[in-house]
Short mmCIF file of N, CA and C in Angstrom, two decimals:
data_model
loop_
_atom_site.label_atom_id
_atom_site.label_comp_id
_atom_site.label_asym_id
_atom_site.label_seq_id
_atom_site.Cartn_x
_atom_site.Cartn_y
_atom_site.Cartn_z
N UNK A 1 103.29 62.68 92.28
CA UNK A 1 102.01 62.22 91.80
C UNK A 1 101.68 60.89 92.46
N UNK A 2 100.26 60.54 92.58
CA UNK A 2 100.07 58.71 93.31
C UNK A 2 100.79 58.06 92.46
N UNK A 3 100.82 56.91 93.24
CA UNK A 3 101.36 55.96 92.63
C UNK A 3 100.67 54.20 93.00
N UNK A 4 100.88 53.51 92.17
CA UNK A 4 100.18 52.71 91.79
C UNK A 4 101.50 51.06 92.22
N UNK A 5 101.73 50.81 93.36
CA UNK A 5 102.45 49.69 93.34
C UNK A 5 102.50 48.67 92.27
N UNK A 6 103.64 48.08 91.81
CA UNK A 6 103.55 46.76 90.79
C UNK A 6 102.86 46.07 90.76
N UNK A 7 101.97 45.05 90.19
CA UNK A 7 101.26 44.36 90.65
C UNK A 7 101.95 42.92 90.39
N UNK A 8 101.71 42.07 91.58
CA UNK A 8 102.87 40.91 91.67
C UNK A 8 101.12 39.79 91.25
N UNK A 9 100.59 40.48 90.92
CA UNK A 9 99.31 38.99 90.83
C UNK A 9 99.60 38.23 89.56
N UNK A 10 99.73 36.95 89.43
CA UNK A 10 100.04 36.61 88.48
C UNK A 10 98.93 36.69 87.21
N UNK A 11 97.87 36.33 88.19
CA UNK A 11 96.04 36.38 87.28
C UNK A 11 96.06 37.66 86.55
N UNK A 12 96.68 38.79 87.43
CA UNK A 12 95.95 39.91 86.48
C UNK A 12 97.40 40.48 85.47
N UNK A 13 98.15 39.67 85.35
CA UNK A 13 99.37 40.17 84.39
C UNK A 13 98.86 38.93 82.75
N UNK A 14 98.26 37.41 83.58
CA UNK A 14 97.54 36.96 82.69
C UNK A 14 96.62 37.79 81.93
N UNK A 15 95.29 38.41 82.71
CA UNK A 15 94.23 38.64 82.24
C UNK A 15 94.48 39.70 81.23
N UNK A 16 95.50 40.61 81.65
CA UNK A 16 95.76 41.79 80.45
C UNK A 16 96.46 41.07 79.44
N UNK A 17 97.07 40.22 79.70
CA UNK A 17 97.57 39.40 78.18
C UNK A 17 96.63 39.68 77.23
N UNK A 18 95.64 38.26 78.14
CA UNK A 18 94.63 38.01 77.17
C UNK A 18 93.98 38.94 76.59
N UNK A 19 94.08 40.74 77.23
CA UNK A 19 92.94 41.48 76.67
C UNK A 19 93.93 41.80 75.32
N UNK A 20 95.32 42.25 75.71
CA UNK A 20 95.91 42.83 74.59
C UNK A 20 95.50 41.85 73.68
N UNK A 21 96.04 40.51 73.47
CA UNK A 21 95.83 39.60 72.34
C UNK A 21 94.23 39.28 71.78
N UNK A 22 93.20 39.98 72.39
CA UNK A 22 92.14 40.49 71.87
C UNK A 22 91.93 41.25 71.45
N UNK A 23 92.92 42.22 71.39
CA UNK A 23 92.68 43.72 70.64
C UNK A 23 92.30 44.67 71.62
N UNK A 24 92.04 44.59 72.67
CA UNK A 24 91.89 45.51 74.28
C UNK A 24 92.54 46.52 74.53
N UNK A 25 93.79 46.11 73.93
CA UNK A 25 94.93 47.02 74.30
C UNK A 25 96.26 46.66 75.03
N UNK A 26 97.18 47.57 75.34
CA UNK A 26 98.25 46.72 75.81
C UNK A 26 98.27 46.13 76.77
N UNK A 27 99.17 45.17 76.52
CA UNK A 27 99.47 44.03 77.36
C UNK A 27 99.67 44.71 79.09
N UNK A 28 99.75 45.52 79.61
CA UNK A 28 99.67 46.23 80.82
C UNK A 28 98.92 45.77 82.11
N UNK A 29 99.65 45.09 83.20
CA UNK A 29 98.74 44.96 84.25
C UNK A 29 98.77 46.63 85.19
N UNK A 30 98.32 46.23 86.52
CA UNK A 30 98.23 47.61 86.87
C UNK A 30 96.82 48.43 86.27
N UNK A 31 97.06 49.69 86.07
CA UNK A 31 95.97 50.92 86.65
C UNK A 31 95.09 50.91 85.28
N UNK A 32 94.07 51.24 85.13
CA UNK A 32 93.76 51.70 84.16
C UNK A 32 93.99 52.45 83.16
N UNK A 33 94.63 53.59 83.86
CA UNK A 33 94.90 54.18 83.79
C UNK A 33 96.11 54.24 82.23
N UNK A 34 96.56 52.87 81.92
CA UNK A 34 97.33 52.23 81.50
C UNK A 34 98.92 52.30 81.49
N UNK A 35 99.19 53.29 82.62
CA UNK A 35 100.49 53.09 82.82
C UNK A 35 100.86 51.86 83.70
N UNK A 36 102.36 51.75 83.13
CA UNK A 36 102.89 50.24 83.56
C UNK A 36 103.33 50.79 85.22
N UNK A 37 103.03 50.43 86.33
CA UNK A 37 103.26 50.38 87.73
C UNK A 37 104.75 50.04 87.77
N UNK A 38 105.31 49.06 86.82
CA UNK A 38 106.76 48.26 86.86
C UNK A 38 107.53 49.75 86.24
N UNK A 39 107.43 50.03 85.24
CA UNK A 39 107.93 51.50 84.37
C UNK A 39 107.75 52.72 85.04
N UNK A 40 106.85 53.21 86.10
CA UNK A 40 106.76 53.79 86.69
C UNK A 40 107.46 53.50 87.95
N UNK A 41 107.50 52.95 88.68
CA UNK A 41 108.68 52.02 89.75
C UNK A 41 109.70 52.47 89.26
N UNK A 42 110.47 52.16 88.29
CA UNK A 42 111.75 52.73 87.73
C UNK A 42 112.30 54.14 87.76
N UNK A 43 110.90 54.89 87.26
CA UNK A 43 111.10 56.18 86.71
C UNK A 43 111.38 56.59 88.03
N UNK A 44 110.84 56.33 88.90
CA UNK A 44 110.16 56.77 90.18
C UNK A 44 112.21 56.90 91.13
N UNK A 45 112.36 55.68 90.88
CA UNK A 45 113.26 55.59 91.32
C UNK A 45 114.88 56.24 90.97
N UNK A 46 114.64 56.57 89.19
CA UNK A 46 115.59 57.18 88.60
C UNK A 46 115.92 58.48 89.05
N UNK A 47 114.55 58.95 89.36
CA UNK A 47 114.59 60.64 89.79
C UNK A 47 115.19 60.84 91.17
N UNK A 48 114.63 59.88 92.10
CA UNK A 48 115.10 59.98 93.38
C UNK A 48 116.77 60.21 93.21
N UNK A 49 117.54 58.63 92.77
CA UNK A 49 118.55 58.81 92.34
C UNK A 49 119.20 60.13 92.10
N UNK A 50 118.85 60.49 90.72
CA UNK A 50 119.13 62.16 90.40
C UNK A 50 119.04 62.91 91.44
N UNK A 51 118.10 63.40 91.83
CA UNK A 51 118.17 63.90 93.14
C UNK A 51 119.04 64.16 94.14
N UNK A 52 118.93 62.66 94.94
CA UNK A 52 120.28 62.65 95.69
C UNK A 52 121.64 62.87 95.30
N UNK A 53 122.30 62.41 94.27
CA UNK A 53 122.93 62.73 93.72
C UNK A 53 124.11 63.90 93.74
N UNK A 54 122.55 64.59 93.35
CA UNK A 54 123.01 66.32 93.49
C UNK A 54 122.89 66.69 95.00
N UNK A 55 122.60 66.05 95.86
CA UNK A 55 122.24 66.87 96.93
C UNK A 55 123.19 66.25 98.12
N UNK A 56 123.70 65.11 97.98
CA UNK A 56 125.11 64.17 98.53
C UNK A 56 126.09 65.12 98.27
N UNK A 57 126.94 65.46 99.56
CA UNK A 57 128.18 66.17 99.89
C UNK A 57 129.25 65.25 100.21
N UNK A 58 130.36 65.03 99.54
CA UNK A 58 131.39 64.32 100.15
C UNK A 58 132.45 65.47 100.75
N UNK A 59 132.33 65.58 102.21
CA UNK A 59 133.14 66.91 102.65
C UNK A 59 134.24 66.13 102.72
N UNK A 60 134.95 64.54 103.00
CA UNK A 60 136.03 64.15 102.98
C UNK A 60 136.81 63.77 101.54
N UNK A 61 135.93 64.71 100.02
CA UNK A 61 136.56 64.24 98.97
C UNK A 61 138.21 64.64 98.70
N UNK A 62 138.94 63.83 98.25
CA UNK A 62 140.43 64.20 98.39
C UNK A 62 140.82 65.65 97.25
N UNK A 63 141.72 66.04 97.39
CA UNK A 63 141.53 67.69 96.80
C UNK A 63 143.37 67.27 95.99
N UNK A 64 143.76 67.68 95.10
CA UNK A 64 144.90 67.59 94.57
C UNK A 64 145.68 68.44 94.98
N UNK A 65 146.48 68.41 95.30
CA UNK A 65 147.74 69.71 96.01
C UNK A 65 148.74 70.71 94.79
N UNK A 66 148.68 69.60 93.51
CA UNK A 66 149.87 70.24 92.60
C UNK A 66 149.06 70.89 92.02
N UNK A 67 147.71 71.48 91.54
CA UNK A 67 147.05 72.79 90.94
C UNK A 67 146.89 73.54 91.78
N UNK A 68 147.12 74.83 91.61
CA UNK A 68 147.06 76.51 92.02
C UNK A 68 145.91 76.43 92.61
N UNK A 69 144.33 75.75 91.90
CA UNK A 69 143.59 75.96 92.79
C UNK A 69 142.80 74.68 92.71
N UNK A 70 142.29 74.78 94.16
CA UNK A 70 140.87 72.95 94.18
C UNK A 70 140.83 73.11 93.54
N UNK A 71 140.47 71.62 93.26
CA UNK A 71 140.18 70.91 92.65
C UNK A 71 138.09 70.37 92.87
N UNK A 72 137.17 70.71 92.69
CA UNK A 72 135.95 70.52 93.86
C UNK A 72 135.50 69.61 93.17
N UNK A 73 135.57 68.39 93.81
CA UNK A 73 135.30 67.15 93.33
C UNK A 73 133.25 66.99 93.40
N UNK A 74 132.88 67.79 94.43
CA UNK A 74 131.41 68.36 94.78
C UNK A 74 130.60 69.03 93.47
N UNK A 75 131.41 69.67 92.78
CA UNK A 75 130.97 70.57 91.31
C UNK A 75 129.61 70.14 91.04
N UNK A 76 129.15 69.28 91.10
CA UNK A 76 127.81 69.05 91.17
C UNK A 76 127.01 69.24 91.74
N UNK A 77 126.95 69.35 93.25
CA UNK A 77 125.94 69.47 94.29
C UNK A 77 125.22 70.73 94.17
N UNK A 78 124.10 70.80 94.54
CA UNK A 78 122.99 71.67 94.12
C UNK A 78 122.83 72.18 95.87
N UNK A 79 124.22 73.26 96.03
CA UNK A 79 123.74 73.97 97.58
C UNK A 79 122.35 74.65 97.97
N UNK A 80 122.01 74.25 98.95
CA UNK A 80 120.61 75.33 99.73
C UNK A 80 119.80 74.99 98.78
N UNK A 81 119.42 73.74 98.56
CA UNK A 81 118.34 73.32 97.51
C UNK A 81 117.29 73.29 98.75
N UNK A 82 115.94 73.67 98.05
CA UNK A 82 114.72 73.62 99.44
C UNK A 82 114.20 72.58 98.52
N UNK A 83 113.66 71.30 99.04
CA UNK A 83 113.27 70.09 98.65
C UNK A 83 111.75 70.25 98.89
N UNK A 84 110.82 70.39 97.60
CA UNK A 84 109.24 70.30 98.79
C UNK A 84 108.67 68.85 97.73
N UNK A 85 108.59 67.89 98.48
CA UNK A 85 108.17 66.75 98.25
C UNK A 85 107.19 66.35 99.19
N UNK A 86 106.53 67.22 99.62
CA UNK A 86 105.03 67.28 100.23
C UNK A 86 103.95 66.28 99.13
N UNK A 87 103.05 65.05 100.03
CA UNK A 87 102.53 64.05 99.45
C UNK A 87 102.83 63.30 98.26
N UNK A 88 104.81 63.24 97.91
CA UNK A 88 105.21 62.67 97.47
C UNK A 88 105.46 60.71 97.64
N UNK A 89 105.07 59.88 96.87
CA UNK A 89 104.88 58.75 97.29
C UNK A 89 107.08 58.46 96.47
N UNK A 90 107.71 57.79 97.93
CA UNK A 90 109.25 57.43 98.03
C UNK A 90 109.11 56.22 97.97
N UNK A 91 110.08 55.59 96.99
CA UNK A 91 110.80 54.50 97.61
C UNK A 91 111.92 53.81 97.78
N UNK A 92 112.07 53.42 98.88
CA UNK A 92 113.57 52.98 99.21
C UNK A 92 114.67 54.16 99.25
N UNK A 93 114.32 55.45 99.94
CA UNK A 93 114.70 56.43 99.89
C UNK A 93 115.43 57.04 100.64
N UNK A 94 116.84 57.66 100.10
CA UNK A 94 118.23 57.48 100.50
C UNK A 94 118.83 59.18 100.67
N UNK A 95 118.77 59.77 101.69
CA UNK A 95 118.66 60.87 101.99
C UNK A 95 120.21 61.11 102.75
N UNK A 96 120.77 59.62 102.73
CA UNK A 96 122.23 59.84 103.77
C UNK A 96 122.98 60.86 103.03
N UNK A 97 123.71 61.71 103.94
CA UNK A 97 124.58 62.39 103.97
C UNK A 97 124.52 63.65 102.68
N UNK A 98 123.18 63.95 102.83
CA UNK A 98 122.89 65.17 102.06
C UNK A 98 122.78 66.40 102.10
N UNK A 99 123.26 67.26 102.03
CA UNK A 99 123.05 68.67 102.36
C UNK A 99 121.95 69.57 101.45
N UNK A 100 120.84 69.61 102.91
CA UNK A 100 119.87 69.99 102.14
C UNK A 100 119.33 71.25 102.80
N UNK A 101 118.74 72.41 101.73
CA UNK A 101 118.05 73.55 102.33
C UNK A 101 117.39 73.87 103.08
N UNK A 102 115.99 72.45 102.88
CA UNK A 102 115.16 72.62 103.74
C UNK A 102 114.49 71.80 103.25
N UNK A 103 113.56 70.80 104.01
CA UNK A 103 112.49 69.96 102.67
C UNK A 103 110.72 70.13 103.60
N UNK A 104 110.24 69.64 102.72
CA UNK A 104 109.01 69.58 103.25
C UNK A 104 108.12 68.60 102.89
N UNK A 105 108.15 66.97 103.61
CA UNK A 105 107.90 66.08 103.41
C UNK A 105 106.42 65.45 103.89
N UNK A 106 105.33 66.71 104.34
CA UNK A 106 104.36 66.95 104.56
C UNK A 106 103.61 65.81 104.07
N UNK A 107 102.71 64.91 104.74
CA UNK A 107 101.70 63.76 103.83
C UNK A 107 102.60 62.98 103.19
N UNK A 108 103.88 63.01 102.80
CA UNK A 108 104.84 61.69 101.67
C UNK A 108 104.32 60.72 102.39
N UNK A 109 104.64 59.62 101.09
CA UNK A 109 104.30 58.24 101.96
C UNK A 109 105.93 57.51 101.53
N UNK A 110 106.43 56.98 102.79
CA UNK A 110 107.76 56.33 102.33
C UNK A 110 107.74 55.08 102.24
N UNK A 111 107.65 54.35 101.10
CA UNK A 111 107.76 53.05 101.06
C UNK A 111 109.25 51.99 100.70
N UNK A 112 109.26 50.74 102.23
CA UNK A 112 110.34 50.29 101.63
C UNK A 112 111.37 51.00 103.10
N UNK A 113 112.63 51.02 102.68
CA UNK A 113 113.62 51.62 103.87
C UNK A 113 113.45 53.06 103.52
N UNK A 114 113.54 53.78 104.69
CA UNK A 114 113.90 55.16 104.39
C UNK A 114 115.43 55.88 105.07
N UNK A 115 116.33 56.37 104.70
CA UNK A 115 118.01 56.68 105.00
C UNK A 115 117.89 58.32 105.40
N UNK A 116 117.77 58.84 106.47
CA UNK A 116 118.58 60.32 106.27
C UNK A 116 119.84 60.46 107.43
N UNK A 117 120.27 59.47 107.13
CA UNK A 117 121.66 59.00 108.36
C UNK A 117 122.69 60.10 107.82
N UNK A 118 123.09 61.01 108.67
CA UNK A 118 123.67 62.24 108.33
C UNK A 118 123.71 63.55 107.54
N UNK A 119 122.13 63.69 107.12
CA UNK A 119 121.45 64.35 106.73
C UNK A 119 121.56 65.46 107.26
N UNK A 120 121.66 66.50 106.60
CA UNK A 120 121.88 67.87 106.54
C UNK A 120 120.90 68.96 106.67
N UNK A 121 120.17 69.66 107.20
CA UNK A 121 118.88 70.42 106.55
C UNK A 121 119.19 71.69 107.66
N UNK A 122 119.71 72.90 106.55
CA UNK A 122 120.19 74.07 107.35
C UNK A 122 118.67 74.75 107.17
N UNK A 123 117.76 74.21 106.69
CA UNK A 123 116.19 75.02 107.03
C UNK A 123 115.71 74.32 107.81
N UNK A 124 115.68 73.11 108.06
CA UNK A 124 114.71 72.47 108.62
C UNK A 124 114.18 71.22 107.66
N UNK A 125 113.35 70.39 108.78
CA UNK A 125 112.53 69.48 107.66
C UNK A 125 111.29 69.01 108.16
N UNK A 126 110.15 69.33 107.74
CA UNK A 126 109.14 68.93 108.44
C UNK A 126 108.18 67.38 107.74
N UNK A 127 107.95 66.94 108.79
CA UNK A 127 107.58 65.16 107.84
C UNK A 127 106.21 65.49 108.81
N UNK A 128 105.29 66.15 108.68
CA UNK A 128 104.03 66.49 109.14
C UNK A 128 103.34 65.75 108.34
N UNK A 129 102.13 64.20 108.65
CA UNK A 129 101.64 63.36 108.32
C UNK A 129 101.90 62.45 107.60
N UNK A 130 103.34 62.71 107.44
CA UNK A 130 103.97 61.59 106.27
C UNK A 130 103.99 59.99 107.36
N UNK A 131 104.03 59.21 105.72
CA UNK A 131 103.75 57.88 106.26
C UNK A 131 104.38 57.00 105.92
N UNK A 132 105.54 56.15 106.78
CA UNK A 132 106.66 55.09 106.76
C UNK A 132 105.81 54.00 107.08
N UNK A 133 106.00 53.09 105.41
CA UNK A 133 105.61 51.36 105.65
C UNK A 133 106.86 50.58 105.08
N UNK A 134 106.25 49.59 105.68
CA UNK A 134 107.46 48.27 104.87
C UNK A 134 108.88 48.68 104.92
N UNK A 135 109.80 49.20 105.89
CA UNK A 135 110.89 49.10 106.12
C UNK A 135 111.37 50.19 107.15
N UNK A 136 112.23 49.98 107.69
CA UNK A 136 113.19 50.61 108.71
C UNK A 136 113.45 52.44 108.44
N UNK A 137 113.39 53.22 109.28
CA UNK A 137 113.50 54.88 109.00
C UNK A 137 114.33 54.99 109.85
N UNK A 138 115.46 55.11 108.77
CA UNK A 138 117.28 55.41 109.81
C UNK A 138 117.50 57.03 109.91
N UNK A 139 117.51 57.14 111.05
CA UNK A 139 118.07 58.46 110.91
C UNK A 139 119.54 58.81 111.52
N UNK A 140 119.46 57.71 112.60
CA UNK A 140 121.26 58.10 113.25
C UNK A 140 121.93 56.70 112.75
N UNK A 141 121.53 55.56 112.57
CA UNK A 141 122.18 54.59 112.29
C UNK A 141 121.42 53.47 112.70
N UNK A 142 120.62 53.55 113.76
CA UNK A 142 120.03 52.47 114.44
C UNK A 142 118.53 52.58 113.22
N UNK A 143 118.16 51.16 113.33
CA UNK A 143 116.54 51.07 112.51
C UNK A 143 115.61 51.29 113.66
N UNK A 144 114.55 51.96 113.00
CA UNK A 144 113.31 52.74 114.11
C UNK A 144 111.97 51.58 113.21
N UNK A 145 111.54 50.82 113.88
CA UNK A 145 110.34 50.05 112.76
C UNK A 145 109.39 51.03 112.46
N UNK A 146 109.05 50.93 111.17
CA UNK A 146 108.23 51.32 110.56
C UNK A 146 106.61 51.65 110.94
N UNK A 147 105.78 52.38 111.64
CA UNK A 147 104.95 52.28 112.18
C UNK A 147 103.55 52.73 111.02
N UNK A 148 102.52 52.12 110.46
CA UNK A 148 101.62 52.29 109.70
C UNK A 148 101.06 54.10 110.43
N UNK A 149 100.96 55.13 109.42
CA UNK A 149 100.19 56.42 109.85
C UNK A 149 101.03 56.78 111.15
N UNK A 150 102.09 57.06 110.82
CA UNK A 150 103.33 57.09 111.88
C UNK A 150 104.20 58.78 110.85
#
């Protein structure tokens, strides 16, 4: 869904004060909309988290030898997941060493660093109009600058 950056203005984190303590409503800078941009930032970021998570392979995890059978320290990972995060707004988004189905990152906008440094994608991944600002897009290790509508 869009998303609505934090707002770092100090005036307008004032001005909604003042509306809440008029009875306006909550104290909320940001959208009209009245979601908090800062609470949304979070959420935003929790899911990514989750996400990766499940989709991070440790193929060098150590395996126990004295049970009959592995041990799969992986038990979590969500194999041949197809990712479609088409005009998804990212941030600070951490794609290293994931094994992924396939994604489709069509229009995303990545804000902040973006990571798919050993990234996996046995479908493919297409980043058709997606858009890297404000930080570095690693894909082998080296930083590529960020190019606006790039």
């Amino acid at each position: 869904m869009p998303s609505t950056p934090p707002c770092e203005d100090r005036s307008e984190k004032i001005r909604a004060a003042q509306r809440a303590a008029r009875g306006g409503g909550p104290a909320r800078s940001g959208t009209s909309s009245g979601r908090d941009p800062q609470e949304e930032r979070q959420v935003r970021l929790t899911a990514q988290r989750i996400l990766t998570a499940h989709l991070r392979y440790d193929s060098l995890a150590p395996r126990r030898r004295r049970w009959p059978r592995r041990l799969d320290l992986n038990r979590h990972h969500w194999p041949n997941t197809r990712l479609d995060l088409a005009g998804a707004v990212l941030i600070d988004f951490d794609l290293s060493d994931c094994r992924v189905g396939g994604a489709d990152f069509g229009e995303a906008t990545f804000t902040g660093e973006a990571r798919f440094i050993g990234a996996t994608f046995s479908g493919g991944a297409w980043f058709g109009g997606a858009t890297f600002t404000g930080g570095n897009v690693l894909f082998d290790g080296r930083p590529s600058p960020a190019r606006p509508g790039s």
